[in-house]
Amino acid sequence: MANPNPLMAKSSGTEPADAAVQSALRTLDAEGGGIAALSAALQSDLRAPFVAAVDLIRNAKGRLIVTGLGKSGHIGRKIAATFASTGTPAFFVHAAEASHGDLGMITPDDVILALSWSGEQPEMKNLISYAARFRISVIAMTADRESSLAKAADVAVTLPKAREACPHNLAPTTSSLMMLALGDALAIALLEGRGFTSIDFSVLHPGGKLGALLKYTRDLMHSGDAVPLKPLGTKMSDALVEMTSKGFGCVGIVDARGHLAGIVTDGDLRRHMDMGPGLMSATVDEVMTRNPKTIDRDVLAGEALEILNSSKITTLIVTDADKPVGIVHLHDFLRAGVA
């Protein structure tokens, strides 16, 4: 059966693997050059308009309306999603659909971020006229400071010219990446300026693995009688019963004030096997690891998991003012979808 796509048939199976890799490297080099040019511009001509754009968005009473068409539209959707997820209320309005009723989504309290590499898309005309009529502030993200869009905008964030990764310098590649990167830069500048914390982030990301990472240790820990604990002076035979019955492979050792003094783990048992039968009659004081790693109940699950991984351990005792209040195991993170 003939290949329905002659363009695919032309190249499929004929291009050497090294040629494909070299093409990919040229693409990455071209796009990296675009990002480098953007970084340099932010330290010179782009600095003032970037700061003005940040101030305009931060001081808006309403939301940020991101708009664009074609590839700029696709990038605009992602930029709007990034703003919304990092504390700046935002959504995307398609530049063409705006003329067919979607202008009603935009209020005088909003700020418009309009993306267009050329700055001359005719579909933008009605939207810009609407913004002027109702005195809605407009930020233009374009590569031409003399374009119609840039001249109509309150702030023109002009990207430096850069060659597309496309060998014909036509397909939006480098330019799309530069727009996306600048949108991310605006969003993160606002995030940091507002003091947006991981706690704020967790409110907006309750689902999926990211949501799981933003749970707290207190949400995953076992508490009460489930925590394996024994006082100093306990015989190892009794400590071993506690370890086995609670099923965490360890037992926390507390002093007379209830503070955590140490921990006995499976590893400690192996390291003291040379004690022979005397191990079971020894006290936990002789076997335990003093000053064990612990974690606060208000630490994010993602941070707790990092401690487990970096320390190559499977269990952490949760403490409050040096007193054990819970325990978390690697399996708890797996069940919650964190690991």
Short mmCIF file of C-alpha atoms in Angstrom, two decimals:
data_model
loop_
_atom_site.label_atom_id
_atom_site.label_comp_id
_atom_site.label_asym_id
_atom_site.label_seq_id
_atom_site.Cartn_x
_atom_site.Cartn_y
_atom_site.Cartn_z
CA MET A 1 0.00 0.00 0.00
CA ALA A 2 1.40 3.40 -0.97
CA ASN A 3 2.45 5.79 1.77
CA PRO A 4 -0.32 8.44 1.95
CA ASN A 5 2.22 11.11 2.85
CA PRO A 6 4.84 11.43 0.07
CA LEU A 7 6.90 13.88 2.14
CA MET A 8 7.26 11.30 4.91
CA ALA A 9 8.09 8.55 2.41
CA LYS A 10 10.80 10.69 0.92
CA SER A 11 12.87 10.85 4.09
CA SER A 12 11.79 7.82 6.11
CA GLY A 13 14.50 5.25 6.56
CA THR A 14 17.00 7.01 4.30
CA GLU A 15 18.53 9.66 6.55
CA PRO A 16 21.59 8.37 8.45
CA ALA A 17 21.33 8.52 12.22
CA ASP A 18 24.34 10.83 12.54
CA ALA A 19 22.74 13.31 10.12
CA ALA A 20 19.62 13.43 12.30
CA VAL A 21 21.71 14.06 15.40
CA GLN A 22 23.69 16.79 13.65
CA SER A 23 20.41 18.41 12.62
CA ALA A 24 19.18 18.28 16.21
CA LEU A 25 22.42 19.84 17.45
CA ARG A 26 22.08 22.68 14.93
CA THR A 27 18.53 23.26 16.13
CA LEU A 28 19.57 23.38 19.77
CA ASP A 29 22.50 25.64 18.93
CA ALA A 30 20.24 28.06 17.05
CA GLU A 31 17.65 28.12 19.81
CA GLY A 32 20.35 28.47 22.47
CA GLY A 33 21.64 31.47 20.56
CA GLY A 34 18.18 33.02 20.70
CA ILE A 35 18.02 32.60 24.48
CA ALA A 36 21.52 34.07 24.83
CA ALA A 37 20.48 37.08 22.75
CA LEU A 38 17.39 37.50 24.94
CA SER A 39 19.51 37.39 28.09
CA ALA A 40 21.86 40.02 26.68
CA ALA A 41 18.94 42.26 25.69
CA LEU A 42 17.51 42.08 29.22
CA GLN A 43 20.74 43.60 30.45
CA SER A 44 20.45 46.52 28.02
CA ASP A 45 17.56 47.80 25.88
CA LEU A 46 14.98 45.30 27.11
CA ARG A 47 15.57 46.06 30.79
CA ALA A 48 13.27 49.08 31.17
CA PRO A 49 10.28 47.72 29.23
CA PHE A 50 10.55 44.38 31.06
CA VAL A 51 10.39 46.15 34.44
CA ALA A 52 7.48 48.29 33.18
CA ALA A 53 5.63 45.16 32.06
CA VAL A 54 6.12 43.50 35.46
CA ASP A 55 4.85 46.63 37.25
CA LEU A 56 1.83 46.90 34.96
CA ILE A 57 0.79 43.29 35.57
CA ARG A 58 1.48 43.47 39.32
CA ASN A 59 -0.63 46.60 39.77
CA ALA A 60 -3.56 45.43 37.65
CA LYS A 61 -6.87 45.29 39.52
CA GLY A 62 -8.10 42.58 37.18
CA ARG A 63 -6.47 39.69 35.35
CA LEU A 64 -3.80 39.23 32.75
CA ILE A 65 -5.28 38.46 29.34
CA VAL A 66 -2.78 36.72 27.06
CA THR A 67 -3.55 36.73 23.36
CA GLY A 68 -1.96 35.62 20.13
CA LEU A 69 -2.49 33.76 16.88
CA GLY A 70 -0.83 30.75 15.25
CA LYS A 71 2.35 29.61 16.98
CA SER A 72 2.29 32.75 19.13
CA GLY A 73 -1.18 31.70 20.25
CA HIS A 74 0.03 28.25 21.29
CA ILE A 75 2.87 29.85 23.25
CA GLY A 76 0.41 32.35 24.73
CA ARG A 77 -1.78 29.55 26.10
CA LYS A 78 1.18 28.07 27.94
CA ILE A 79 2.30 31.46 29.25
CA ALA A 80 -1.21 32.15 30.58
CA ALA A 81 -1.22 28.76 32.32
CA THR A 82 2.17 29.51 33.90
CA PHE A 83 0.99 32.88 35.20
CA ALA A 84 -2.20 31.38 36.62
CA SER A 85 -0.32 28.58 38.39
CA THR A 86 2.17 30.96 39.99
CA GLY A 87 -0.23 33.45 41.55
CA THR A 88 -1.09 35.85 38.71
CA PRO A 89 -4.74 35.37 37.61
CA ALA A 90 -4.57 34.93 33.83
CA PHE A 91 -6.26 33.28 30.88
CA PHE A 92 -5.87 33.10 27.12
CA VAL A 93 -8.11 34.79 24.56
CA HIS A 94 -7.59 33.82 20.91
CA ALA A 95 -6.92 36.96 18.85
CA ALA A 96 -9.32 35.93 16.06
CA GLU A 97 -12.09 34.73 18.39
CA ALA A 98 -11.92 38.04 20.24
CA SER A 99 -13.72 39.71 17.31
CA HIS A 100 -16.55 37.19 17.55
CA GLY A 101 -17.68 37.75 21.11
CA ASP A 102 -14.65 36.91 23.24
CA LEU A 103 -13.90 40.60 23.75
CA GLY A 104 -16.61 40.33 26.37
CA MET A 105 -14.17 38.36 28.53
CA ILE A 106 -11.92 41.41 28.89
CA THR A 107 -12.70 44.14 31.43
CA PRO A 108 -11.24 47.63 31.91
CA ASP A 109 -9.41 46.38 35.01
CA ASP A 110 -7.44 43.80 33.02
CA VAL A 111 -4.06 44.00 31.30
CA ILE A 112 -3.50 42.48 27.85
CA LEU A 113 -0.28 40.71 26.90
CA ALA A 114 -0.33 40.43 23.11
CA LEU A 115 2.14 38.09 21.38
CA SER A 116 3.10 38.58 17.74
CA TRP A 117 6.59 38.15 16.33
CA SER A 118 5.90 40.50 13.41
CA GLY A 119 3.48 42.76 15.28
CA GLU A 120 1.38 43.09 12.12
CA GLN A 121 -1.29 40.40 12.45
CA PRO A 122 -4.55 41.92 11.16
CA GLU A 123 -6.58 39.81 13.58
CA MET A 124 -5.15 41.91 16.41
CA LYS A 125 -6.67 45.14 15.09
CA ASN A 126 -10.12 44.82 16.68
CA LEU A 127 -8.68 43.71 19.99
CA ILE A 128 -6.26 46.66 20.11
CA SER A 129 -9.06 49.06 19.16
CA TYR A 130 -11.20 47.62 21.95
CA ALA A 131 -8.35 48.09 24.43
CA ALA A 132 -7.91 51.72 23.37
CA ARG A 133 -11.65 52.39 23.60
CA PHE A 134 -11.89 51.13 27.19
CA ARG A 135 -8.40 52.25 28.24
CA ILE A 136 -7.16 48.74 28.86
CA SER A 137 -3.39 48.58 29.21
CA VAL A 138 -1.56 46.55 26.54
CA ILE A 139 1.85 44.94 26.69
CA ALA A 140 3.20 43.93 23.28
CA MET A 141 5.68 41.07 22.95
CA THR A 142 7.10 41.40 19.45
CA ALA A 143 10.36 41.51 17.52
CA ASP A 144 9.64 44.81 15.74
CA ARG A 145 9.54 47.99 17.82
CA GLU A 146 8.18 49.86 14.80
CA SER A 147 5.29 47.45 14.24
CA SER A 148 1.65 48.50 14.55
CA LEU A 149 1.25 46.39 17.68
CA ALA A 150 4.32 47.85 19.40
CA LYS A 151 3.28 51.42 18.62
CA ALA A 152 -0.25 50.85 19.93
CA ALA A 153 0.91 49.22 23.17
CA ASP A 154 1.50 50.93 26.50
CA VAL A 155 4.65 48.84 26.91
CA ALA A 156 6.52 47.21 24.03
CA VAL A 157 8.72 44.30 25.11
CA THR A 158 10.83 43.94 21.97
CA LEU A 159 12.65 40.65 21.49
CA PRO A 160 16.03 40.68 19.74
CA LYS A 161 16.16 39.33 16.21
CA ALA A 162 17.37 35.75 15.98
CA ARG A 163 17.57 33.18 13.20
CA GLU A 164 15.00 30.40 13.27
CA ALA A 165 16.29 26.85 13.68
CA CYS A 166 14.47 26.04 10.45
CA PRO A 167 17.12 25.91 7.65
CA HIS A 168 14.88 28.17 5.56
CA ASN A 169 14.54 30.63 8.45
CA LEU A 170 10.76 30.31 8.15
CA ALA A 171 9.17 27.89 10.64
CA PRO A 172 8.72 29.56 14.06
CA THR A 173 11.19 27.70 16.28
CA THR A 174 13.78 29.95 17.90
CA SER A 175 11.26 32.81 18.00
CA SER A 176 8.64 30.64 19.73
CA LEU A 177 11.14 29.50 22.34
CA MET A 178 12.22 33.09 23.01
CA MET A 179 8.61 34.17 23.57
CA LEU A 180 8.04 31.25 25.90
CA ALA A 181 11.22 32.00 27.84
CA LEU A 182 10.34 35.68 28.19
CA GLY A 183 6.84 34.76 29.36
CA ASP A 184 8.36 32.47 31.98
CA ALA A 185 10.72 35.27 33.03
CA LEU A 186 7.78 37.64 33.55
CA ALA A 187 5.83 35.04 35.54
CA ILE A 188 8.74 34.16 37.81
CA ALA A 189 9.65 37.82 38.38
CA LEU A 190 6.08 38.39 39.57
CA LEU A 191 6.15 35.20 41.67
CA GLU A 192 9.32 36.28 43.45
CA GLY A 193 8.14 39.89 43.78
CA ARG A 194 4.94 38.76 45.50
CA GLY A 195 6.75 36.35 47.80
CA PHE A 196 4.71 33.46 46.38
CA THR A 197 5.60 30.43 48.51
CA SER A 198 5.46 26.67 48.10
CA ILE A 199 2.40 26.76 50.37
CA ASP A 200 0.67 29.14 47.95
CA PHE A 201 1.76 26.86 45.12
CA SER A 202 0.22 23.82 46.80
CA VAL A 203 -3.19 25.54 46.99
CA LEU A 204 -3.19 25.88 43.19
CA HIS A 205 -1.79 22.39 42.49
CA PRO A 206 -3.75 19.87 44.58
CA GLY A 207 -3.78 17.13 41.93
CA GLY A 208 -1.34 14.71 40.33
CA LYS A 209 2.23 14.01 41.36
CA LEU A 210 2.95 17.71 41.83
CA GLY A 211 0.04 17.93 44.23
CA ALA A 212 1.35 14.89 46.08
CA LEU A 213 4.80 16.47 46.40
CA LEU A 214 3.14 19.50 47.97
CA LYS A 215 1.49 17.52 50.74
CA TYR A 216 3.04 17.85 54.17
CA THR A 217 4.81 15.23 56.24
CA ARG A 218 1.94 15.44 58.74
CA ASP A 219 -0.43 14.29 55.96
CA LEU A 220 1.53 11.07 55.42
CA MET A 221 2.91 10.18 58.83
CA HIS A 222 1.75 7.42 61.19
CA SER A 223 1.11 8.70 64.71
CA GLY A 224 0.00 7.60 68.17
CA ASP A 225 0.47 3.95 69.04
CA ALA A 226 1.69 3.21 65.50
CA VAL A 227 5.03 4.90 66.25
CA PRO A 228 7.64 2.37 67.49
CA LEU A 229 9.17 3.86 70.65
CA LYS A 230 11.04 2.56 73.68
CA PRO A 231 12.82 4.36 76.56
CA LEU A 232 16.54 4.37 77.24
CA GLY A 233 17.62 1.31 79.20
CA THR A 234 15.27 -1.04 77.34
CA LYS A 235 16.68 -4.49 76.63
CA MET A 236 17.26 -5.23 72.98
CA SER A 237 14.95 -8.25 73.18
CA ASP A 238 12.05 -5.92 74.05
CA ALA A 239 13.11 -3.37 71.44
CA LEU A 240 13.15 -6.10 68.80
CA VAL A 241 9.56 -7.05 69.67
CA GLU A 242 8.55 -3.38 69.22
CA MET A 243 10.36 -3.19 65.86
CA THR A 244 8.70 -6.35 64.62
CA SER A 245 5.17 -5.53 65.80
CA LYS A 246 5.14 -2.01 64.33
CA GLY A 247 6.66 -3.11 61.02
CA PHE A 248 8.90 -0.10 60.25
CA GLY A 249 12.24 -1.84 60.69
CA CYS A 250 13.27 0.54 63.45
CA VAL A 251 12.41 1.78 66.93
CA GLY A 252 12.91 5.28 68.30
CA ILE A 253 14.57 5.61 71.68
CA VAL A 254 13.39 8.39 74.02
CA ASP A 255 14.90 9.84 77.19
CA ALA A 256 13.11 10.57 80.47
CA ARG A 257 11.73 13.86 79.08
CA GLY A 258 10.30 12.16 76.02
CA HIS A 259 12.94 13.63 73.69
CA LEU A 260 14.32 11.46 70.92
CA ALA A 261 17.73 10.17 72.02
CA GLY A 262 18.44 7.70 69.22
CA ILE A 263 17.13 5.02 66.90
CA VAL A 264 17.72 1.29 66.50
CA THR A 265 17.40 0.04 62.93
CA ASP A 266 17.88 -3.21 61.06
CA GLY A 267 21.28 -1.85 60.10
CA ASP A 268 22.26 -1.39 63.75
CA LEU A 269 21.35 -5.03 64.43
CA ARG A 270 23.58 -6.21 61.57
CA ARG A 271 26.47 -4.05 62.76
CA HIS A 272 26.29 -5.57 66.25
CA MET A 273 25.92 -9.21 65.26
CA ASP A 274 29.40 -9.85 66.63
CA MET A 275 27.88 -9.54 70.11
CA GLY A 276 26.28 -12.95 69.53
CA PRO A 277 23.62 -14.06 72.06
CA GLY A 278 24.60 -11.11 74.24
CA LEU A 279 22.94 -8.73 71.76
CA MET A 280 19.45 -9.54 73.03
CA SER A 281 20.40 -8.91 76.66
CA ALA A 282 22.21 -5.64 75.88
CA THR A 283 20.39 -2.31 76.29
CA VAL A 284 19.34 -0.11 73.42
CA ASP A 285 21.82 2.49 74.70
CA GLU A 286 24.68 0.25 73.52
CA VAL A 287 23.27 -0.41 70.06
CA MET A 288 21.32 2.67 68.97
CA THR A 289 22.43 5.35 66.56
CA ARG A 290 22.46 8.66 68.42
CA ASN A 291 21.17 11.93 66.90
CA PRO A 292 19.31 10.22 64.05
CA LYS A 293 17.93 12.10 61.07
CA THR A 294 14.44 13.40 61.78
CA ILE A 295 11.94 15.63 60.04
CA ASP A 296 9.45 18.27 61.12
CA ARG A 297 5.76 17.58 60.62
CA ASP A 298 5.35 20.79 58.56
CA VAL A 299 7.98 19.92 55.93
CA LEU A 300 6.69 19.32 52.40
CA ALA A 301 6.53 15.69 51.29
CA GLY A 302 8.84 16.45 48.37
CA GLU A 303 11.55 17.65 50.76
CA ALA A 304 11.07 14.62 53.02
CA LEU A 305 11.47 12.30 50.05
CA GLU A 306 14.69 14.08 49.07
CA ILE A 307 16.07 13.47 52.58
CA LEU A 308 15.22 9.77 52.34
CA ASN A 309 16.86 9.45 48.92
CA SER A 310 19.99 11.46 49.69
CA SER A 311 20.52 9.68 53.03
CA LYS A 312 19.78 6.24 51.54
CA ILE A 313 17.30 5.43 54.31
CA THR A 314 13.68 4.27 54.19
CA THR A 315 12.23 5.72 57.40
CA LEU A 316 12.16 9.08 59.18
CA ILE A 317 10.86 9.83 62.64
CA VAL A 318 8.75 12.99 62.70
CA THR A 319 9.47 15.31 65.63
CA ASP A 320 7.97 18.38 67.23
CA ALA A 321 10.27 20.23 69.67
CA ASP A 322 12.58 17.18 69.65
CA LYS A 323 9.75 14.86 70.71
CA PRO A 324 8.68 12.08 68.33
CA VAL A 325 5.10 12.57 67.09
CA GLY A 326 5.06 10.32 64.04
CA ILE A 327 6.95 8.21 61.55
CA VAL A 328 7.01 8.08 57.74
CA HIS A 329 8.25 5.27 55.53
CA LEU A 330 9.23 5.31 51.87
CA HIS A 331 6.15 3.16 51.18
CA ASP A 332 3.95 6.01 52.45
CA PHE A 333 5.35 8.26 49.73
CA LEU A 334 4.78 5.57 47.12
CA ARG A 335 1.17 5.11 48.16
CA ALA A 336 0.57 8.87 48.07
CA GLY A 337 2.07 9.13 44.56
CA VAL A 338 5.00 11.26 45.72
CA ALA A 339 7.81 8.85 44.82
#
